[in-house]
Amino acid sequence: MMSVFFHTVLENSPYCDTMVDNNLRITNWNRKLGCKCQYKHIVDWCGCSPNDFKPSDFHRFQQTARPTFFARKFEASVNQEIIGQLDYYLYGNYPSGTPGLRSYWENLYDEPDGIHSINDVMLTMFHSFSRMGLKRAEGSLHTDGENTCRSACIVMFDIKSNDASNEHRALRCVSDRYTPAVLHGANNQREREVLSHGPPSVSHLYFLADRFQGFLIKHHATNLAVSKLETLETWVMPKKVFKIANPTSDFGRLQFSEAGTEWDAKERIFRNFGGIMGPMDEPIAMQKWGKGPNITVTVVWIDPINVIAATYDILIESTAEYTHYKPPLNLPLRPGIWTIRVLHHWVPVAETRFLISPLTFSNRQPIKSGKFKNR
């Protein structure tokens, strides 16, 4: 590795006595949350990466007593505020009115990359988001009256237009997973009749003020009224589906629960932002806890047709903040809305829901109607 190569060469050269034992950097190791050097029996270093800096770590940059030119690590998708704080500390404030200081865009897919760069689940959902945006654009041009659900929205999504006359209207279908989104590029031209669907060309994750705001899907469409190719962008925003049992249980330690993939125990986030999952994914259930006595809870996974797919107990210690577990579910998972219930002494405490998306692509090729009919 380059991070140790030059040091090793210097230590074994005639210039070894000139080396200064200072790497000129600050590294954010948090052993309780992150790396415990569990691979030292295999390699001569920890074998894992440090934690991301957060605003609570800023004092470390101010109090350093040695020359420091490098720090790690920073991730805008985890926390951008600390990057802004450090910029201000080193270079002063940005000019008034500078746009995008609290925004961050992370590219997921670009047309030149080819569809091999994303999996079938993402491809399915990006196409779905594009269709939803086109339906909303078409509907906003032909609907002057009350809000209607004219489009065949995929379960757990809804969308709205940024057209001036419809800015505050939401086209609501079954929206347990996603809240209204904004469509950019569909202006209020009444001559536009129908938009024909084109494939997604660019997809981004969008963050604002260190909160994930959803997906930005850029896609092409043909304005059939004038036979003109146009580019639209659909913004689809996620919605957390977590609710406390009603009537509220006396048990109050559980603060939040969520299902997803790519759980990062160091940063305590799901790296699969937006929670897009398909039949071959292996979801993890995460719970966030408040302080309290040791307790044991039961977690029940229920599939879309109300069949219990998994159940297990978790011992929650008094100091526990997060717990997570990936049950051995049978794959492929049944597409539809899944439910995870948390019970204490078999009394419901809370539940969360998540979507397992049906696939319209297999090996990045569209699935033809009836292809899997007899399988």
Short mmCIF file of C-alpha atoms in Angstrom, two decimals, residues 132-133 135-141 147 158-171 180-188 192 233-235:
data_model
loop_
_atom_site.label_atom_id
_atom_site.label_comp_id
_atom_site.label_asym_id
_atom_site.label_seq_id
_atom_site.Cartn_x
_atom_site.Cartn_y
_atom_site.Cartn_z
CA MET A 132 -44.07 8.82 -12.41
CA GLY A 133 -42.54 12.17 -13.32
CA LYS A 135 -47.35 11.04 -15.62
CA ARG A 136 -47.34 13.97 -13.20
CA ALA A 137 -46.17 16.36 -15.91
CA GLU A 138 -48.91 15.16 -18.25
CA GLY A 139 -51.51 15.35 -15.52
CA SER A 140 -50.54 18.88 -14.49
CA LEU A 141 -51.17 20.08 -18.04
CA ASN A 147 -56.30 16.63 -7.33
CA ASP A 158 -46.29 9.77 -4.83
CA ILE A 159 -45.20 12.87 -6.68
CA LYS A 160 -45.97 16.53 -7.29
CA SER A 161 -45.14 19.07 -9.98
CA ASN A 162 -43.26 22.35 -9.68
CA ASP A 163 -45.62 23.92 -12.22
CA ALA A 164 -46.61 27.32 -10.78
CA SER A 165 -50.35 26.58 -10.88
CA ASN A 166 -49.92 23.20 -9.19
CA GLU A 167 -47.01 23.84 -6.86
CA HIS A 168 -48.85 22.86 -3.70
CA ARG A 169 -50.85 19.97 -5.10
CA ALA A 170 -49.77 16.40 -4.44
CA LEU A 171 -50.68 13.54 -6.71
CA PRO A 180 -44.23 14.19 -2.98
CA ALA A 181 -41.45 14.92 -5.42
CA VAL A 182 -40.72 17.83 -7.73
CA LEU A 183 -40.45 17.65 -11.50
CA HIS A 184 -38.07 20.13 -13.09
CA GLY A 185 -38.44 21.07 -16.73
CA ALA A 186 -42.20 20.61 -17.14
CA ASN A 187 -43.29 24.19 -17.59
CA ASN A 188 -46.87 25.31 -18.08
CA ARG A 192 -47.52 20.19 -24.74
CA GLU A 233 -35.65 15.82 -13.88
CA THR A 234 -37.79 14.06 -11.28
CA TRP A 235 -37.14 14.50 -7.58
#
